[in-house]
Short mmCIF file of C-alpha atoms in Angstrom, two decimals:
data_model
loop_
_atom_site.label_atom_id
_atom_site.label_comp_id
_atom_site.label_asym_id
_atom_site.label_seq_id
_atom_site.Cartn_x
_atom_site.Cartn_y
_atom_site.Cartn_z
CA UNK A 1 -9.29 19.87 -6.09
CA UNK A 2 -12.24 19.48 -8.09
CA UNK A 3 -11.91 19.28 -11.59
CA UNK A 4 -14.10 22.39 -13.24
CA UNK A 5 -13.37 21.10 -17.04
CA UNK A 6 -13.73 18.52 -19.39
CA UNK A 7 -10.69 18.54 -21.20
CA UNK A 8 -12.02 16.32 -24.08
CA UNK A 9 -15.47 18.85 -24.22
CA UNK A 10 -12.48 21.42 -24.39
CA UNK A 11 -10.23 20.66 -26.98
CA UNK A 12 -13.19 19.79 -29.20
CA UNK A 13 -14.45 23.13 -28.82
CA UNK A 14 -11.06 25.26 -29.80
CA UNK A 15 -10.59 27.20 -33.29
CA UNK A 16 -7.16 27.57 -34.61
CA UNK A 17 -4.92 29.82 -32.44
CA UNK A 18 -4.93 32.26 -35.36
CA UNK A 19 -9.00 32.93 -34.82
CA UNK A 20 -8.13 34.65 -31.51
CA UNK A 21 -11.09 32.83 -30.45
CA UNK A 22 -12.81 34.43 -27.41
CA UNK A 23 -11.98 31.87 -23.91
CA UNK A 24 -14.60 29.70 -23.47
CA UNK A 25 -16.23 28.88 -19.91
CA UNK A 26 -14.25 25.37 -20.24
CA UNK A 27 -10.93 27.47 -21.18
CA UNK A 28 -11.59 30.00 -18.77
CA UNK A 29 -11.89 27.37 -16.40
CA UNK A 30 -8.93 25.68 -17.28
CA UNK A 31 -6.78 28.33 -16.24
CA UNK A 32 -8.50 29.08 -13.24
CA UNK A 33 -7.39 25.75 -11.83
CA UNK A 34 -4.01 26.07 -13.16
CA UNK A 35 -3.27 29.46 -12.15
CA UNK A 36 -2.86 30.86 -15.35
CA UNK A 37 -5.32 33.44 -15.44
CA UNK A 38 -3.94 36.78 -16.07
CA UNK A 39 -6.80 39.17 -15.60
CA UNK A 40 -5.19 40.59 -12.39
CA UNK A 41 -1.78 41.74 -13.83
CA UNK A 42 -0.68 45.08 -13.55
CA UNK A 43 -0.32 45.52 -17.54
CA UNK A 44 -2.69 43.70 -19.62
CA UNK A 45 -2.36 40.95 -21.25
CA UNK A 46 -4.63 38.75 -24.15
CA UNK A 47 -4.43 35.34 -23.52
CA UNK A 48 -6.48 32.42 -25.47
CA UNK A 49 -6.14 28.87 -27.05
CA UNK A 50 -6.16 27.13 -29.77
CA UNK A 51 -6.20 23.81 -31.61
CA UNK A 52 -3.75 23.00 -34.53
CA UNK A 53 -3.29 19.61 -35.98
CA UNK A 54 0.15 18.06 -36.25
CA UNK A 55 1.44 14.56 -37.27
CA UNK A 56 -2.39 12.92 -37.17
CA UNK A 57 -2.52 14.56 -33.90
CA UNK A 58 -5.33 17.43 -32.30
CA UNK A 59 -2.59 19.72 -30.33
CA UNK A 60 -3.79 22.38 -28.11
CA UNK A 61 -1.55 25.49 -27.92
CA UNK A 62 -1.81 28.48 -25.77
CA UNK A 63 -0.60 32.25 -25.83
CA UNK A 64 0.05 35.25 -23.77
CA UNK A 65 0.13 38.47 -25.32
CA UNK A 66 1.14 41.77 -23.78
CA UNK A 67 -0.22 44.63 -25.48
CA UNK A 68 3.18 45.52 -26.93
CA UNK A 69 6.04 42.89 -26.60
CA UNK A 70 9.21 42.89 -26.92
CA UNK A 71 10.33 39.35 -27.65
CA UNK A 72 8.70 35.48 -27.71
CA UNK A 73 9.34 32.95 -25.52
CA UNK A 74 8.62 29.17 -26.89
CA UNK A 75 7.98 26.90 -23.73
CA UNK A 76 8.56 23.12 -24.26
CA UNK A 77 7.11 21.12 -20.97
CA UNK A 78 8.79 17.93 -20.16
CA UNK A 79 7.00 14.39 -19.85
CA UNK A 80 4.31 13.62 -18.11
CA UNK A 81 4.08 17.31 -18.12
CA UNK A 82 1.75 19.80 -19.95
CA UNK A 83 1.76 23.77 -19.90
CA UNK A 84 -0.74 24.27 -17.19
CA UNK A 85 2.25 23.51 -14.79
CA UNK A 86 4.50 26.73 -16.00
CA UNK A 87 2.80 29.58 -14.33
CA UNK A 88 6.04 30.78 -12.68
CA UNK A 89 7.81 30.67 -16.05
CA UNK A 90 5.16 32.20 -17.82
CA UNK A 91 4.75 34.70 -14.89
CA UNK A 92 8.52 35.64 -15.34
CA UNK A 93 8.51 35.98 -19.38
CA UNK A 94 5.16 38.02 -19.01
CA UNK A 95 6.86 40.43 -16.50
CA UNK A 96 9.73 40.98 -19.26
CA UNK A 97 6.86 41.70 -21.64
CA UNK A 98 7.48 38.54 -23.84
CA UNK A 99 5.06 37.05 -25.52
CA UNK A 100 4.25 33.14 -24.51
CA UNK A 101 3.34 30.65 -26.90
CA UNK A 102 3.36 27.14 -25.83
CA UNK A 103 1.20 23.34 -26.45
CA UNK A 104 0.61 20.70 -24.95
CA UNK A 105 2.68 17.75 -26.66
CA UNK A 106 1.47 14.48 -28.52
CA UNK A 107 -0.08 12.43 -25.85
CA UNK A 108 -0.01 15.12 -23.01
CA UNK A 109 -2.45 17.59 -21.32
CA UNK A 110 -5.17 18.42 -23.02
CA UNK A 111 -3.87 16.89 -26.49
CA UNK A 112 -4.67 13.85 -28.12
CA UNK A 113 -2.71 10.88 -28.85
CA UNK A 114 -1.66 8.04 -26.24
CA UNK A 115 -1.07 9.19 -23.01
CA UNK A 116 2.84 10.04 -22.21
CA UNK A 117 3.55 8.03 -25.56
CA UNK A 118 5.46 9.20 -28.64
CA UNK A 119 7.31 6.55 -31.30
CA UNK A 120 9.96 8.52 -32.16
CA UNK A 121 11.90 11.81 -30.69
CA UNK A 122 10.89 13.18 -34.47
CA UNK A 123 7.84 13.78 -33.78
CA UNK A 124 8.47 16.02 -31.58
CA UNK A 125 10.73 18.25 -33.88
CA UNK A 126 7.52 18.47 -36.24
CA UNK A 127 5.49 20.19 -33.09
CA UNK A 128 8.26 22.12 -32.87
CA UNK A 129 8.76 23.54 -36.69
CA UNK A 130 4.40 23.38 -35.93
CA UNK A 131 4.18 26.03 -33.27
CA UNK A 132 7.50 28.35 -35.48
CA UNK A 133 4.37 28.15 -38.08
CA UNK A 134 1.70 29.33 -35.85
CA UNK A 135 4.08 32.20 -34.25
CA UNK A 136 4.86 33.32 -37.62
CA UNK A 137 1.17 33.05 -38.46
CA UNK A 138 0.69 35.29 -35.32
CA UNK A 139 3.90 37.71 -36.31
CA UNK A 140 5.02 37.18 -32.82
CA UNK A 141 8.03 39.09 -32.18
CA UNK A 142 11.42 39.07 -32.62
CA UNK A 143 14.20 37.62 -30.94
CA UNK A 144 12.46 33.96 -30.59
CA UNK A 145 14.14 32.45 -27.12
CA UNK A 146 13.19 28.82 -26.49
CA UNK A 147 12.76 27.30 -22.86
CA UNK A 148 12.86 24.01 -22.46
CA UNK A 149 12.06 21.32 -19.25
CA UNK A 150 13.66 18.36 -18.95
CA UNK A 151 11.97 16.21 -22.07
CA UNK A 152 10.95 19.98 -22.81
CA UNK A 153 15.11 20.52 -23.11
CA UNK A 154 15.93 17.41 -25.22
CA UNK A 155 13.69 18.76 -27.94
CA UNK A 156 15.14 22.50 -27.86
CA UNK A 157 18.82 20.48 -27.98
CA UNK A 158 18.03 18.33 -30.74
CA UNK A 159 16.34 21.38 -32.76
CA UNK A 160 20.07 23.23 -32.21
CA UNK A 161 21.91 20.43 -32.91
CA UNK A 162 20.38 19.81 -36.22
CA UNK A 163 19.46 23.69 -37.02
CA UNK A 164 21.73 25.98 -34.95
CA UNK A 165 22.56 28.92 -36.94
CA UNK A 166 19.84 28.26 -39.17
CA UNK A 167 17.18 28.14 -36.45
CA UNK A 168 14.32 30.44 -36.76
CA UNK A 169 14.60 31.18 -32.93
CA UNK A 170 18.15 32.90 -32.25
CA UNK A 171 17.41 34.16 -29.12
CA UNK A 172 18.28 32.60 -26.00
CA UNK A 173 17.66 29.07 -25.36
CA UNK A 174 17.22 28.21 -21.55
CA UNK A 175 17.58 24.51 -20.58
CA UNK A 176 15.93 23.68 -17.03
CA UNK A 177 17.50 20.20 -15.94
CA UNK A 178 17.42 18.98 -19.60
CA UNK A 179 17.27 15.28 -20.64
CA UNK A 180 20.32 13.22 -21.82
CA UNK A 181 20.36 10.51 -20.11
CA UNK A 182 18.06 9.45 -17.00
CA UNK A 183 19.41 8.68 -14.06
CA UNK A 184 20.02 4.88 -13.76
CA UNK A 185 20.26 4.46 -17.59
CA UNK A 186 21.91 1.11 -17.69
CA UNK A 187 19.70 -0.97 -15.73
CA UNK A 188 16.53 0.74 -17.38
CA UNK A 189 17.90 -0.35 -20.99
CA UNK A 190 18.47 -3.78 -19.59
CA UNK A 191 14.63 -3.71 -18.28
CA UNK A 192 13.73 -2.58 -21.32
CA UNK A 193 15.47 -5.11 -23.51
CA UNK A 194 14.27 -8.24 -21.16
CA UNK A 195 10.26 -6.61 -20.98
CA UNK A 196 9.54 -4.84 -23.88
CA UNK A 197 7.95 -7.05 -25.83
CA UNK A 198 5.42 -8.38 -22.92
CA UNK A 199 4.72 -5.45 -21.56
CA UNK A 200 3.41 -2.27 -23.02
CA UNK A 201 3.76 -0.15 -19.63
CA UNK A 202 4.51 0.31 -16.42
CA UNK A 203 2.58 1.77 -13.59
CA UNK A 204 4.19 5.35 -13.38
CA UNK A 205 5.77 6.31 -10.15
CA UNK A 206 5.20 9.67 -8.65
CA UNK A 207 8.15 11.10 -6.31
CA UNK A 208 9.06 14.29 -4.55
CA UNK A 209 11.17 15.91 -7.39
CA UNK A 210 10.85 19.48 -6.14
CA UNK A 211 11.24 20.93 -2.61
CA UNK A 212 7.69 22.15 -2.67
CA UNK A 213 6.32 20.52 -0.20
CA UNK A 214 2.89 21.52 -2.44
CA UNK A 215 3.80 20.10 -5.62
CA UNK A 216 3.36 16.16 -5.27
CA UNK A 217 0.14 16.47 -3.83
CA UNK A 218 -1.24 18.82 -6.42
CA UNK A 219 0.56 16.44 -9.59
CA UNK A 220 -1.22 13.37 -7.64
CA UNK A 221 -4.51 15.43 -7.62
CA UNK A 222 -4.21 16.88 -11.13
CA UNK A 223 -6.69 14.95 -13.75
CA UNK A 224 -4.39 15.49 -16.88
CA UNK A 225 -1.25 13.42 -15.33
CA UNK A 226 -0.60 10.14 -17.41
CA UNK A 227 -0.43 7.52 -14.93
CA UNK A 228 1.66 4.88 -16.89
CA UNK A 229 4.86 4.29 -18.64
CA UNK A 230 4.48 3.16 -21.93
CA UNK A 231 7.48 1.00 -22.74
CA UNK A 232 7.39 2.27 -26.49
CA UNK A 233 8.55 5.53 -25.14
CA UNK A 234 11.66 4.32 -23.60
CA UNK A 235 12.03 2.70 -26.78
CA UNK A 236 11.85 6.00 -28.69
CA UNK A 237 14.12 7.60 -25.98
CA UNK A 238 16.89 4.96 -26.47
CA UNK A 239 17.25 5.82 -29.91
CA UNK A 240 17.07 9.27 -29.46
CA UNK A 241 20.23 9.53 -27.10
CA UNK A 242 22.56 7.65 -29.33
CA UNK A 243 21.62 9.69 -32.12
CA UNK A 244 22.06 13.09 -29.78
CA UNK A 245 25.56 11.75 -28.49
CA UNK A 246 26.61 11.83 -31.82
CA UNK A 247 25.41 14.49 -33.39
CA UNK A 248 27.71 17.17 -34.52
CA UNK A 249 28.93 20.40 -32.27
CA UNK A 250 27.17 23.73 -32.20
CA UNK A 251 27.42 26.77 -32.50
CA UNK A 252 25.19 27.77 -30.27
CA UNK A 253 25.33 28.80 -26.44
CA UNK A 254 22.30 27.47 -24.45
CA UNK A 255 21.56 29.16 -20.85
CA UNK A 256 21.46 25.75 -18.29
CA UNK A 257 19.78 25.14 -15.14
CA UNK A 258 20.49 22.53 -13.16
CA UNK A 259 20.05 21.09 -9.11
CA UNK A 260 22.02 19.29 -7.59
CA UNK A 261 19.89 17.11 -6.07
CA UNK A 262 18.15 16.22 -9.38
CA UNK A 263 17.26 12.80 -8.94
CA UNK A 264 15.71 12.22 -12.28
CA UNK A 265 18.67 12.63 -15.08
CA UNK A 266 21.73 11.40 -15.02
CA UNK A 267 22.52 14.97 -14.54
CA UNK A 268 26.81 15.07 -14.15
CA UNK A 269 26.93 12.80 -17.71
CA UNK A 270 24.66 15.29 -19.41
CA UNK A 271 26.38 18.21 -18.68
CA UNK A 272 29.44 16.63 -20.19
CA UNK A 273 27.86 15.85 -23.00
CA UNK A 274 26.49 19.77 -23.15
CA UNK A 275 29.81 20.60 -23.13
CA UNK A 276 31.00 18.59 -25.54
CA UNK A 277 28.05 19.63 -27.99
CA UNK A 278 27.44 23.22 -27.63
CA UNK A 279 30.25 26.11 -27.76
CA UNK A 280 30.69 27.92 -24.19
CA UNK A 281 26.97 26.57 -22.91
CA UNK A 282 26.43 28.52 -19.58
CA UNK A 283 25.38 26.62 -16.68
CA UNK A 284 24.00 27.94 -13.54
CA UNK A 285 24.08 25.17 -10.86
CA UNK A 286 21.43 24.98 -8.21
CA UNK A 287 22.11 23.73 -4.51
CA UNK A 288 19.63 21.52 -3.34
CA UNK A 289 17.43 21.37 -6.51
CA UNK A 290 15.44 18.64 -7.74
CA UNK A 291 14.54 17.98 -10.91
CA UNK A 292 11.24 19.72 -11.65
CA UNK A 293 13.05 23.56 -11.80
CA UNK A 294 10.13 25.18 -13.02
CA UNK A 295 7.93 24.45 -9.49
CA UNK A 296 10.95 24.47 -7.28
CA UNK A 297 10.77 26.78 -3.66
CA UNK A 298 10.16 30.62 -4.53
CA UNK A 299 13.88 31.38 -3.40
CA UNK A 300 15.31 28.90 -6.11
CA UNK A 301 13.26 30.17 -8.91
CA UNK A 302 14.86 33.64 -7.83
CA UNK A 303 18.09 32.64 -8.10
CA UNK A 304 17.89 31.02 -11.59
CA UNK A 305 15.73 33.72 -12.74
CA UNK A 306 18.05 36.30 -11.61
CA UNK A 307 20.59 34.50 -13.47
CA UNK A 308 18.63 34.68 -16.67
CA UNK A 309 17.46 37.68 -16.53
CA UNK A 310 21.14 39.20 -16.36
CA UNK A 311 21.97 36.50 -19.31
CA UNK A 312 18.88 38.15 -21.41
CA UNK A 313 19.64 41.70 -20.37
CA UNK A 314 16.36 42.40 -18.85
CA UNK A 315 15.25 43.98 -15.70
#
């Protein structure tokens, strides 16, 4: 693949997502080599980007607008991650006639901030309560459902934990293969304990975590993958899960996705823990799945999207 943008020359060039700035040759770019461009759709659709600033950080968000929509869908990408890998998601929501807002998180895609870094889990609640702002700035309609990968889930179940009820979004909130615990938990906090303070970060390593055969080659080729582990993460994530495992129940009913070949999170231990925090949470298990739900094979994404679309009430 060759890279068409300049994600730096990009961001710099963005307006607030309120502006309904025009897409740029850089932007329109962008989602060329993503896939994201929606000027062949059947119904149309606006779709541009925008820059907001959040927690001394430059975030870009995006949004897909049908002409007249029915609902929002908030998409939270998981680390490493940034929205330019959801086209199937978006894709689905766009063919319910939702509306799409999403960014790119502190450190990620086309934002700024260390790569893959954060130094605490809160930070990632203020993005959150950021991008409610900029869809109420945008009177995107109502019901808000949130969607969540992974990383992308921990910060939609730490939002209900703390807000349920009182959460602006009280629509659905879909979990693909969302983050407890990883997988092998115990040895990486004994790693972590032992290196920490010699080593800011490891060399990341890239694995097959979807059956696409496709999808490894095209993370390995895409420029906007952070290629290191920053050991303050962990750091942040270790604190993050005790104060998760004790948080309080909820009310609410999240919509879950997981595989069963997920080897990524500790994937049996959080759904207990799911259970044990959320009242009747729904979980739609996936044979064969890996971890990365939102790129799985075509016939998996059917199944879990037929699930949610009967959970919605949408054809």
């Amino acid at each position: 693949m060759s890279l068409t943008f300049a994600p730096e020359l990009l961001r710099a060039g963005l307006q607030p997502l309120l502006a309904a700035q025009p897409m740029s040759e850089q932007s329109l770019a962008y989602q060329r080599f993503y896939g994201l461009a929606v000027d062949g759709r059947a119904a149309p659709v606006r779709s541009w980007m925008g820059r907001f600033d959040v927690g001394g950080y430059e975030l870009v968000n995006h949004i897909w607008l049908p002409e007249q929509p029915t609902a929002t869908l908030f998409l939270v990408h998981g680390f490493y991650d940034h929205v330019g890998l959801y086209k199937h998601v978006i894709n689905w929501a766009l063919d319910h006639n939702f509306a799409v807002i999403a960014c790119d998180l502190p450190g990620h895609g086309l934002s700024s901030g260390e790569r893959a870094s954060i130094d605490n889990f809160d930070e990632y609640q203020v993005v959150l309560h950021a991008l409610f702002d900029e869809a109420q700035g945008l009177k995107l309609p109502r019901p808000w459902h949130l969607c969540g990968q992974s990383t992308g889930g921990a910060i939609v179940i730490d939002h209900l934990l703390t807000h349920g009820l009182d959460s602006p979004a009280q629509g659905q909130s879909i979990l693909f293969a969302p983050l407890i615990r990883p997988r092998g938990w115990a040895m990486s906090k004994i790693t972590y304990r032992l290196f920490s303070r010699f080593i800011k970060g490891l060399d990341r390593r890239f694995s097959e975590n979807t059956n696409d055969p496709d999808f490894l080659p095209f993370l390995l080729a895409d420029p906007l993958q952070p290629r290191r582990l920053p050991t303050v993460w962990v750091g942040a994530l270790a604190e993050w899960i005790k104060r998760i495992e004790a948080a309080p129940r909820s009310q609410r009913s999240p919509l879950i996705i997981q595989g069963d070949a997920d080897m990524t999170v500790d994937w049996a231990h959080n759904l207990q823990v799911l259970h044990e925090k959320f009242a009747d949470p729904q979980v739609f298990m996936l044979n064969q799945a890996r971890h990365h739900l939102a790129n799985e094979l075509p016939e998996m994404r059917e199944r879990y999207f037929a699930f949610l679309d009967e959970r919605l009430g949408v054809q």
